[in-house]
Amino acid sequence: MCLALLGAFAAWLLLGRETAPPCNGLAEDTRVQKSVGPAVHTGMSCTALGQTVVRATAGSEPGRHTPAQAQAMKDVLLALGFGQSKQLDLDPALRVPIATALTDYAPDLHEMLAGLDSMYVTKADRDTPPWEAGGTHHLSVPTDVLRKTLRAVAEDPQAYALLRMTETRTAAGRLAAVPADATGSELSLPPTKNARALGILDGVADAAESHDAEEARKWHATVFDRLFNEMADQAEPAGRLTATWLRQLKNTPEEQRSERLRTQSLDMARTWAQARNMDEPTRQDLLAQVEKSAHYAREEVKH
């Protein structure tokens, strides 16, 4: 009798563990099936599903998307991050593909991370379609959906490095585009938005790091190796900013790099201010705003 009960209990546990759909249920989600396309079907491998998502969401060139491509990206993010649970345990085979797909939407990712553009707030609703602006289609999802998904993606250091480098290039481009005669918010908003976006990614890294010191060290080492393999076109201002930051990070002693990564927005703003020959009072005030913005954004992710 006891053996029978134990057997039944073991079977119940086993069946309970198998109730969660594979690939986080993406292949069974009707909205994903519709927007990503007929290649999505129940029973496909997570690797094949990830490749299908990348193909369905990629534009003819980075940052250029049709309504269907942007809708597919939005539906995938919603399918993964929408729900009551605070934590998403993403299938390992999906982490790099989801990060790869997101890198094709660098301007949208930047705005969703920063959270300061009202358009990206008002159009984040589940049933609001992508919108056209600047010759392409943009998307937005609720803040909690994005952050939950990014935290899950970042469990893979290669995936996190992809996201970090994408935001780095976008941040550098935003700084390089500031007019030479800019003052007031036109001068301060780009670096403080960068600080918020990078600060959110700092918080995502904090959440993704293992509590085991050795595992955390390996995670960071993989991130840095991936970042240091990146190239930047130093013939233009954004490329020089990116290359300067990468050089600063690489020249930092290995044991201090993870902390130095958290000062990225400040380091980039400092280099940018110096290149502009910014007067000292303006520079000090701006750097203080950047440091505060990055700190508060990082803390937000903890809550």
CSV table of C-alpha atoms in Angstrom, one decimal, residues 86-235:
chain,number,residue,atom,x,y,z
A,86,LYS,CA,7.5,38.4,-11.5
A,87,GLN,CA,10.2,36.1,-12.9
A,88,LEU,CA,10.5,34.5,-16.3
A,89,ASP,CA,12.6,31.4,-16.6
A,90,LEU,CA,13.4,31.5,-20.3
A,91,ASP,CA,14.5,28.4,-22.2
A,92,PRO,CA,18.3,28.7,-22.8
A,93,ALA,CA,17.9,28.1,-26.5
A,94,LEU,CA,15.8,31.3,-26.8
A,95,ARG,CA,18.0,33.7,-24.9
A,96,VAL,CA,20.5,34.7,-27.7
A,97,PRO,CA,17.8,34.7,-30.5
A,98,ILE,CA,15.5,37.0,-28.5
A,99,ALA,CA,18.5,39.3,-27.8
A,100,THR,CA,19.5,39.2,-31.5
A,101,ALA,CA,16.0,40.1,-32.6
A,102,LEU,CA,15.9,43.0,-30.1
A,103,THR,CA,19.2,44.4,-31.4
A,104,ASP,CA,17.5,45.0,-34.8
A,105,TYR,CA,15.2,47.4,-32.9
A,106,ALA,CA,17.9,49.5,-31.3
A,107,PRO,CA,16.0,52.9,-31.3
A,108,ASP,CA,12.9,51.3,-29.9
A,109,LEU,CA,14.9,49.4,-27.3
A,110,HIS,CA,16.6,52.6,-26.2
A,111,GLU,CA,13.4,54.5,-25.8
A,112,MET,CA,11.7,51.6,-23.9
A,113,LEU,CA,14.7,51.3,-21.6
A,114,ALA,CA,14.8,55.0,-20.9
A,115,GLY,CA,11.1,55.3,-20.5
A,116,LEU,CA,11.0,59.1,-21.1
A,117,ASP,CA,9.2,59.3,-24.5
A,118,SER,CA,5.5,59.6,-24.0
A,119,MET,CA,4.8,57.9,-27.4
A,120,TYR,CA,6.4,54.7,-26.2
A,121,VAL,CA,4.2,54.9,-23.0
A,122,THR,CA,0.9,55.5,-24.7
A,123,LYS,CA,1.5,52.9,-27.4
A,124,ALA,CA,2.7,50.1,-25.1
A,125,ASP,CA,-0.7,48.6,-24.7
A,126,ARG,CA,-1.1,45.0,-25.8
A,127,ASP,CA,-3.7,45.8,-28.5
A,128,THR,CA,-2.0,48.9,-29.8
A,129,PRO,CA,-0.2,48.1,-33.1
A,130,PRO,CA,3.2,49.4,-34.2
A,131,TRP,CA,3.2,52.9,-35.6
A,132,GLU,CA,5.0,54.6,-38.5
A,133,ALA,CA,7.6,57.4,-38.0
A,134,GLY,CA,10.8,58.3,-39.8
A,135,GLY,CA,10.2,55.8,-42.7
A,136,THR,CA,9.9,52.7,-40.5
A,137,HIS,CA,7.6,51.1,-37.9
A,138,HIS,CA,8.2,51.2,-34.2
A,139,LEU,CA,6.9,49.1,-31.3
A,140,SER,CA,6.5,49.4,-27.6
A,141,VAL,CA,5.6,47.1,-24.8
A,142,PRO,CA,4.8,47.7,-21.1
A,143,THR,CA,7.8,48.4,-18.9
A,144,ASP,CA,7.3,45.3,-16.7
A,145,VAL,CA,7.1,43.1,-19.8
A,146,LEU,CA,10.3,44.4,-21.2
A,147,ARG,CA,12.3,44.2,-18.0
A,148,LYS,CA,11.1,40.7,-17.1
A,149,THR,CA,12.1,39.5,-20.6
A,150,LEU,CA,15.5,41.2,-20.5
A,151,ARG,CA,16.3,39.7,-17.1
A,152,ALA,CA,15.5,36.3,-18.4
A,153,VAL,CA,17.5,36.9,-21.6
A,154,ALA,CA,20.5,38.2,-19.7
A,155,GLU,CA,21.0,34.8,-17.9
A,156,ASP,CA,23.1,34.1,-21.0
A,157,PRO,CA,26.1,36.5,-20.9
A,158,GLN,CA,26.5,36.4,-24.7
A,159,ALA,CA,22.9,37.6,-25.0
A,160,TYR,CA,23.4,40.3,-22.4
A,161,ALA,CA,26.6,41.5,-24.2
A,162,LEU,CA,24.6,41.8,-27.4
A,163,LEU,CA,22.0,44.0,-25.7
A,164,ARG,CA,24.7,46.1,-23.9
A,165,MET,CA,26.7,46.7,-27.1
A,166,THR,CA,23.5,47.7,-29.0
A,167,GLU,CA,22.6,50.2,-26.4
A,168,THR,CA,26.2,51.5,-26.3
A,169,ARG,CA,26.2,52.3,-30.0
A,170,THR,CA,22.7,53.9,-29.7
A,171,ALA,CA,23.9,56.0,-26.7
A,172,ALA,CA,27.0,57.1,-28.6
A,173,GLY,CA,24.9,58.1,-31.6
A,174,ARG,CA,22.5,60.1,-29.5
A,175,LEU,CA,25.4,62.1,-28.0
A,176,ALA,CA,27.1,62.6,-31.3
A,177,ALA,CA,23.9,64.0,-32.7
A,178,VAL,CA,23.6,66.8,-30.2
A,179,PRO,CA,24.0,70.2,-32.0
A,180,ALA,CA,27.2,72.1,-31.2
A,181,ASP,CA,25.1,75.1,-29.9
A,182,ALA,CA,22.7,73.1,-27.8
A,183,THR,CA,21.8,74.4,-24.3
A,184,GLY,CA,19.3,73.5,-21.6
A,185,SER,CA,17.3,70.3,-22.1
A,186,GLU,CA,18.5,69.9,-25.6
A,187,LEU,CA,22.0,69.4,-24.2
A,188,SER,CA,21.2,67.5,-21.0
A,189,LEU,CA,18.4,65.1,-22.2
A,190,PRO,CA,20.4,62.8,-24.4
A,191,PRO,CA,23.1,61.9,-21.8
A,192,THR,CA,20.5,61.5,-19.0
A,193,LYS,CA,18.4,59.3,-21.2
A,194,ASN,CA,21.5,57.3,-21.9
A,195,ALA,CA,22.1,57.0,-18.2
A,196,ARG,CA,18.6,55.7,-17.6
A,197,ALA,CA,18.8,53.1,-20.4
A,198,LEU,CA,22.2,51.9,-19.3
A,199,GLY,CA,21.2,52.0,-15.7
A,200,ILE,CA,18.3,49.7,-16.4
A,201,LEU,CA,20.7,47.3,-18.1
A,202,ASP,CA,22.9,47.5,-15.0
A,203,GLY,CA,20.0,46.5,-12.9
A,204,VAL,CA,19.2,43.7,-15.3
A,205,ALA,CA,22.8,42.5,-15.0
A,206,ASP,CA,22.5,42.6,-11.2
A,207,ALA,CA,19.5,40.3,-11.4
A,208,ALA,CA,21.1,37.9,-13.9
A,209,GLU,CA,24.3,37.4,-12.0
A,210,SER,CA,24.7,34.2,-10.0
A,211,HIS,CA,24.9,34.4,-6.2
A,212,ASP,CA,27.9,32.2,-6.5
A,213,ALA,CA,31.0,34.4,-6.8
A,214,GLU,CA,32.8,32.2,-9.3
A,215,GLU,CA,29.8,31.9,-11.5
A,216,ALA,CA,29.3,35.6,-11.4
A,217,ARG,CA,33.0,36.1,-12.4
A,218,LYS,CA,32.6,33.8,-15.3
A,219,TRP,CA,29.4,35.6,-16.4
A,220,HIS,CA,31.2,38.9,-16.4
A,221,ALA,CA,34.3,37.5,-18.1
A,222,THR,CA,32.1,36.3,-21.0
A,223,VAL,CA,30.4,39.6,-21.3
A,224,PHE,CA,33.7,41.5,-21.4
A,225,ASP,CA,35.2,39.1,-23.9
A,226,ARG,CA,32.2,39.7,-26.2
A,227,LEU,CA,32.4,43.5,-25.8
A,228,PHE,CA,36.1,43.6,-26.5
A,229,ASN,CA,35.6,41.8,-29.8
A,230,GLU,CA,33.4,44.6,-31.0
A,231,MET,CA,34.7,47.1,-33.6
A,232,ALA,CA,33.9,50.8,-33.8
A,233,ASP,CA,34.3,53.1,-36.8
A,234,GLN,CA,36.5,55.8,-35.4
A,235,ALA,CA,36.1,57.9,-38.6
